[in-house]
PDB file of C-alpha atoms in Angstrom:
ATOM      1  CA  MET A 298      35.282 135.270  33.865  1.00 52.00           C
ATOM      2  CA  VAL A 299      37.262 132.974  31.530  1.00 54.00           C
ATOM      3  CA  ALA A 300      39.695 135.879  31.035  1.00 53.00           C
ATOM      4  CA  ALA A 301      40.814 135.383  34.665  1.00 53.00           C
ATOM      5  CA  LEU A 302      42.566 132.218  33.521  1.00 60.00           C
ATOM      6  CA  GLY A 303      45.033 134.077  31.300  1.00 62.00           C
ATOM      7  CA  PRO A 304      45.832 133.900  27.588  1.00 64.00           C
ATOM      8  CA  VAL A 305      43.574 131.606  25.580  1.00 64.00           C
ATOM      9  CA  PRO A 306      45.435 128.922  23.623  1.00 65.00           C
ATOM     10  CA  PRO A 307      44.361 128.269  20.012  1.00 72.00           C
ATOM     11  CA  THR A 308      42.569 125.033  20.901  1.00 78.00           C
ATOM     12  CA  PRO A 309      38.842 124.332  21.168  1.00 86.00           C
ATOM     13  CA  PHE A 310      39.263 123.074  24.754  1.00 89.00           C
ATOM     14  CA  ALA A 311      41.914 123.435  27.421  1.00 90.00           C
ATOM     15  CA  THR A 312      42.311 122.334  31.017  1.00 93.00           C
ATOM     16  CA  TYR A 313      43.502 124.900  33.510  1.00 93.00           C
ATOM     17  CA  VAL A 314      44.872 124.154  36.977  1.00 95.00           C
ATOM     18  CA  VAL A 315      44.449 126.864  39.608  1.00 94.00           C
ATOM     19  CA  ARG A 316      44.754 127.136  43.384  1.00 95.00           C
ATOM     20  CA  GLY A 317      41.823 128.076  45.606  1.00 94.00           C
ATOM     21  CA  GLY A 318      42.922 131.708  45.915  1.00 91.00           C
ATOM     22  CA  HIS A 319      43.325 132.258  42.157  1.00 92.00           C
ATOM     23  CA  PRO A 320      40.606 134.388  40.490  1.00 90.00           C
ATOM     24  CA  GLY A 321      39.949 131.536  38.027  1.00 90.00           C
ATOM     25  CA  ALA A 322      38.965 129.252  40.918  1.00 95.00           C
ATOM     26  CA  GLU A 323      35.652 131.109  41.143  1.00 94.00           C
ATOM     27  CA  LEU A 324      34.739 129.745  37.716  1.00 94.00           C
ATOM     28  CA  ALA A 325      35.339 126.200  38.993  1.00 96.00           C
ATOM     29  CA  ARG A 326      33.307 126.918  42.137  1.00 96.00           C
ATOM     30  CA  ARG A 327      30.500 128.234  39.909  1.00 96.00           C
ATOM     31  CA  VAL A 328      30.462 124.893  38.048  1.00 97.00           C
ATOM     32  CA  GLU A 329      30.294 123.080  41.413  1.00 96.00           C
ATOM     33  CA  ARG A 330      27.399 125.260  42.575  1.00 97.00           C
ATOM     34  CA  MET A 331      25.409 124.784  39.382  1.00 96.00           C
ATOM     35  CA  VAL A 332      25.893 121.017  39.110  1.00 96.00           C
ATOM     36  CA  PHE A 333      25.602 120.192  42.816  1.00 95.00           C
ATOM     37  CA  GLY A 334      22.521 122.411  43.044  1.00 96.00           C
ATOM     38  CA  GLU A 335      20.919 120.636  40.095  1.00 95.00           C
ATOM     39  CA  VAL A 336      21.883 117.060  40.993  1.00 92.00           C
ATOM     40  CA  PHE A 337      21.837 117.064  44.820  1.00 93.00           C
ATOM     41  CA  GLY A 338      19.845 120.184  45.681  1.00 95.00           C
ATOM     42  CA  ASN A 339      22.846 121.744  47.448  1.00 95.00           C
ATOM     43  CA  THR A 340      22.575 125.469  48.055  1.00 97.00           C
ATOM     44  CA  PRO A 341      25.614 127.761  47.812  1.00 96.00           C
ATOM     45  CA  GLU A 342      25.505 127.996  51.620  1.00 96.00           C
ATOM     46  CA  ILE A 343      25.683 124.203  52.001  1.00 96.00           C
ATOM     47  CA  LEU A 344      28.614 123.991  49.600  1.00 96.00           C
ATOM     48  CA  ASP A 345      30.436 126.818  51.347  1.00 95.00           C
ATOM     49  CA  ALA A 346      29.981 125.110  54.726  1.00 95.00           C
ATOM     50  CA  GLU A 347      31.171 121.760  53.323  1.00 93.00           C
ATOM     51  CA  TYR A 348      34.101 122.915  51.167  1.00 95.00           C
ATOM     52  CA  GLY A 349      34.941 126.459  52.305  1.00 94.00           C
ATOM     53  CA  PRO A 350      37.280 125.330  55.106  1.00 95.00           C
ATOM     54  CA  PHE A 351      39.332 123.463  52.476  1.00 96.00           C
ATOM     55  CA  ASP A 352      39.477 126.181  49.815  1.00 95.00           C
ATOM     56  CA  ASP A 353      43.004 127.367  50.627  1.00 95.00           C
ATOM     57  CA  SER A 354      44.268 123.806  50.175  1.00 96.00           C
ATOM     58  CA  SER A 355      42.160 123.150  47.061  1.00 97.00           C
ATOM     59  CA  LEU A 356      43.509 122.700  43.573  1.00 97.00           C
ATOM     60  CA  TYR A 357      40.988 123.102  40.765  1.00 97.00           C
ATOM     61  CA  PHE A 358      41.101 121.468  37.365  1.00 97.00           C
ATOM     62  CA  LEU A 359      38.857 123.398  34.996  1.00 96.00           C
ATOM     63  CA  LEU A 360      38.024 122.344  31.437  1.00 95.00           C
ATOM     64  CA  VAL A 361      37.053 125.340  29.299  1.00 94.00           C
ATOM     65  CA  ASP A 362      35.307 125.292  25.932  1.00 92.00           C
ATOM     66  CA  HIS A 363      37.046 128.177  24.157  1.00 88.00           C
ATOM     67  CA  ARG A 364      34.624 128.252  21.226  1.00 88.00           C
ATOM     68  CA  ARG A 365      31.703 128.961  23.545  1.00 89.00           C
ATOM     69  CA  ALA A 366      33.804 130.739  26.228  1.00 87.00           C
ATOM     70  CA  VAL A 367      32.282 128.614  29.016  1.00 91.00           C
ATOM     71  CA  ALA A 368      33.428 126.097  31.574  1.00 93.00           C
ATOM     72  CA  ALA A 369      32.514 122.523  30.636  1.00 95.00           C
ATOM     73  CA  GLY A 370      33.531 120.857  33.899  1.00 96.00           C
ATOM     74  CA  ALA A 371      35.685 121.030  37.002  1.00 97.00           C
ATOM     75  CA  VAL A 372      37.374 118.886  39.615  1.00 97.00           C
ATOM     76  CA  ARG A 373      38.312 120.061  43.099  1.00 97.00           C
ATOM     77  CA  VAL A 374      41.200 118.261  44.780  1.00 97.00           C
ATOM     78  CA  ILE A 375      42.051 118.939  48.402  1.00 97.00           C
ATOM     79  CA  LEU A 376      45.788 118.691  48.924  1.00 96.00           C
ATOM     80  CA  PRO A 377      47.387 117.587  52.190  1.00 94.00           C
ATOM     81  CA  SER A 378      47.369 120.511  54.641  1.00 93.00           C
ATOM     82  CA  ALA A 379      46.519 121.537  58.180  1.00 93.00           C
ATOM     83  CA  ALA A 380      42.869 121.797  57.025  1.00 92.00           C
ATOM     84  CA  GLY A 381      42.814 118.020  56.849  1.00 89.00           C
ATOM     85  CA  CYS A 382      41.120 115.631  54.470  1.00 92.00           C
ATOM     86  CA  LYS A 383      37.427 116.147  53.675  1.00 93.00           C
ATOM     87  CA  THR A 384      36.873 112.465  52.929  1.00 92.00           C
ATOM     88  CA  ALA A 385      38.321 111.579  56.346  1.00 91.00           C
ATOM     89  CA  VAL A 386      36.005 114.109  57.990  1.00 90.00           C
ATOM     90  CA  ASP A 387      33.005 112.672  56.104  1.00 90.00           C
ATOM     91  CA  LEU A 388      33.925 109.093  56.981  1.00 89.00           C
ATOM     92  CA  ALA A 389      34.155 110.011  60.663  1.00 90.00           C
ATOM     93  CA  THR A 390      31.053 112.206  60.903  1.00 89.00           C
ATOM     94  CA  THR A 391      28.635 110.797  58.324  1.00 85.00           C
ATOM     95  CA  TRP A 392      29.495 107.098  58.383  1.00 84.00           C
ATOM     96  CA  SER A 393      31.035 106.798  61.878  1.00 89.00           C
ATOM     97  CA  GLN A 394      34.205 105.274  60.408  1.00 86.00           C
ATOM     98  CA  PRO A 395      37.016 107.478  61.794  1.00 85.00           C
ATOM     99  CA  ASP A 396      39.711 104.823  61.279  1.00 88.00           C
ATOM    100  CA  ALA A 397      38.736 103.584  57.804  1.00 87.00           C
ATOM    101  CA  ILE A 398      41.569 105.346  55.946  1.00 89.00           C
ATOM    102  CA  ALA A 399      44.321 104.474  58.412  1.00 87.00           C
ATOM    103  CA  ALA A 400      43.129 100.844  58.445  1.00 89.00           C
ATOM    104  CA  GLN A 401      43.951 100.665  54.733  1.00 89.00           C
ATOM    105  CA  GLY A 402      47.512 101.928  55.306  1.00 90.00           C
ATOM    106  CA  ILE A 403      46.886 105.172  53.425  1.00 91.00           C
ATOM    107  CA  ASP A 404      49.231 108.011  54.339  1.00 91.00           C
ATOM    108  CA  LEU A 405      47.262 111.272  54.177  1.00 91.00           C
ATOM    109  CA  ARG A 406      50.494 113.235  53.698  1.00 93.00           C
ATOM    110  CA  THR A 407      50.772 111.808  50.172  1.00 93.00           C
ATOM    111  CA  THR A 408      47.055 111.650  49.433  1.00 94.00           C
ATOM    112  CA  TRP A 409      44.950 113.855  47.172  1.00 96.00           C
ATOM    113  CA  ASP A 410      41.313 114.063  48.187  1.00 96.00           C
ATOM    114  CA  VAL A 411      39.171 114.252  45.037  1.00 96.00           C
ATOM    115  CA  ALA A 412      36.383 116.251  46.637  1.00 95.00           C
ATOM    116  CA  THR A 413      34.200 117.148  43.653  1.00 95.00           C
ATOM    117  CA  LEU A 414      33.802 116.398  39.982  1.00 94.00           C
ATOM    118  CA  ALA A 415      31.163 118.363  38.117  1.00 95.00           C
ATOM    119  CA  VAL A 416      30.289 118.388  34.417  1.00 95.00           C
ATOM    120  CA  MET A 417      27.873 120.975  33.061  1.00 95.00           C
ATOM    121  CA  PRO A 418      24.583 119.563  31.709  1.00 93.00           C
ATOM    122  CA  SER A 419      25.234 120.394  28.060  1.00 91.00           C
ATOM    123  CA  TYR A 420      28.493 118.411  28.226  1.00 93.00           C
ATOM    124  CA  ARG A 421      26.890 115.313  29.767  1.00 88.00           C
ATOM    125  CA  LYS A 422      25.029 114.425  26.603  1.00 81.00           C
ATOM    126  CA  ARG A 423      25.643 111.241  24.693  1.00 80.00           C
ATOM    127  CA  SER A 424      27.404 113.235  21.951  1.00 72.00           C
ATOM    128  CA  THR A 425      30.327 114.055  24.265  1.00 75.00           C
ATOM    129  CA  GLN A 426      30.786 110.381  25.242  1.00 80.00           C
ATOM    130  CA  GLY A 427      32.300 111.226  28.623  1.00 84.00           C
ATOM    131  CA  LEU A 428      35.168 113.190  27.080  1.00 91.00           C
ATOM    132  CA  VAL A 429      34.901 116.071  29.550  1.00 93.00           C
ATOM    133  CA  SER A 430      35.282 113.737  32.527  1.00 92.00           C
ATOM    134  CA  MET A 431      38.116 111.884  30.802  1.00 94.00           C
ATOM    135  CA  ALA A 432      39.973 115.144  30.088  1.00 94.00           C
ATOM    136  CA  LEU A 433      39.614 116.180  33.723  1.00 96.00           C
ATOM    137  CA  TYR A 434      40.797 112.767  34.985  1.00 94.00           C
ATOM    138  CA  GLN A 435      43.769 112.868  32.615  1.00 95.00           C
ATOM    139  CA  ALA A 436      44.817 116.298  33.875  1.00 95.00           C
ATOM    140  CA  LEU A 437      44.343 115.195  37.480  1.00 95.00           C
ATOM    141  CA  CYS A 438      46.374 111.998  37.072  1.00 95.00           C
ATOM    142  CA  THR A 439      49.170 113.671  35.113  1.00 95.00           C
ATOM    143  CA  THR A 440      49.508 116.470  37.666  1.00 95.00           C
ATOM    144  CA  ALA A 441      49.379 114.036  40.580  1.00 94.00           C
ATOM    145  CA  ALA A 442      52.101 111.866  39.029  1.00 93.00           C
ATOM    146  CA  HIS A 443      54.365 114.897  38.546  1.00 94.00           C
ATOM    147  CA  SER A 444      53.642 115.979  42.123  1.00 93.00           C
ATOM    148  CA  ARG A 445      54.395 112.531  43.547  1.00 91.00           C
ATOM    149  CA  ALA A 446      50.944 112.022  45.046  1.00 93.00           C
ATOM    150  CA  ARG A 447      50.612 108.398  46.065  1.00 93.00           C
ATOM    151  CA  TRP A 448      46.916 108.021  46.769  1.00 92.00           C
ATOM    152  CA  PHE A 449      43.543 109.410  45.701  1.00 94.00           C
ATOM    153  CA  LEU A 450      40.513 109.367  47.978  1.00 92.00           C
ATOM    154  CA  ALA A 451      36.958 110.127  46.884  1.00 90.00           C
ATOM    155  CA  VAL A 452      33.384 109.601  47.921  1.00 85.00           C
ATOM    156  CA  LEU A 453      31.229 108.620  44.959  1.00 82.00           C
ATOM    157  CA  ASP A 454      27.583 109.619  45.005  1.00 73.00           C
ATOM    158  CA  LEU A 455      24.987 107.952  42.841  1.00 68.00           C
TER     159      LEU A 455
END
């Protein structure tokens, strides 16, 4: 599956950025399914219902451990599109706050919705010191800056 991402650079880890329709996006979705199943009890069907409508407008950041040939973590960002903003949908339907984003002056046309962040269990250990998450955030922020995104939205679950 890692081969779907293309040539492997000579580094122990690398972050790949792929669109929802790219074959490598399935590896990121697999990380989501595994982590969200473990942590929140979400089934693949629940995740597909929640995030499937946004897949065409999703951008995935995938950190791969080349030495082990496995994905260490992934972030899904939903870009502005006709599909809308998942966080806005959740605020309206789950928390009955349909105007919360607009009330803050946030323009959804320049907003990236950070929909998921998932780190595989073996990379959440103390020995990694949060480096997988930091690498994913760095890739996300660098790409957003180059793309002129102005805002990030996210729902944080504890």
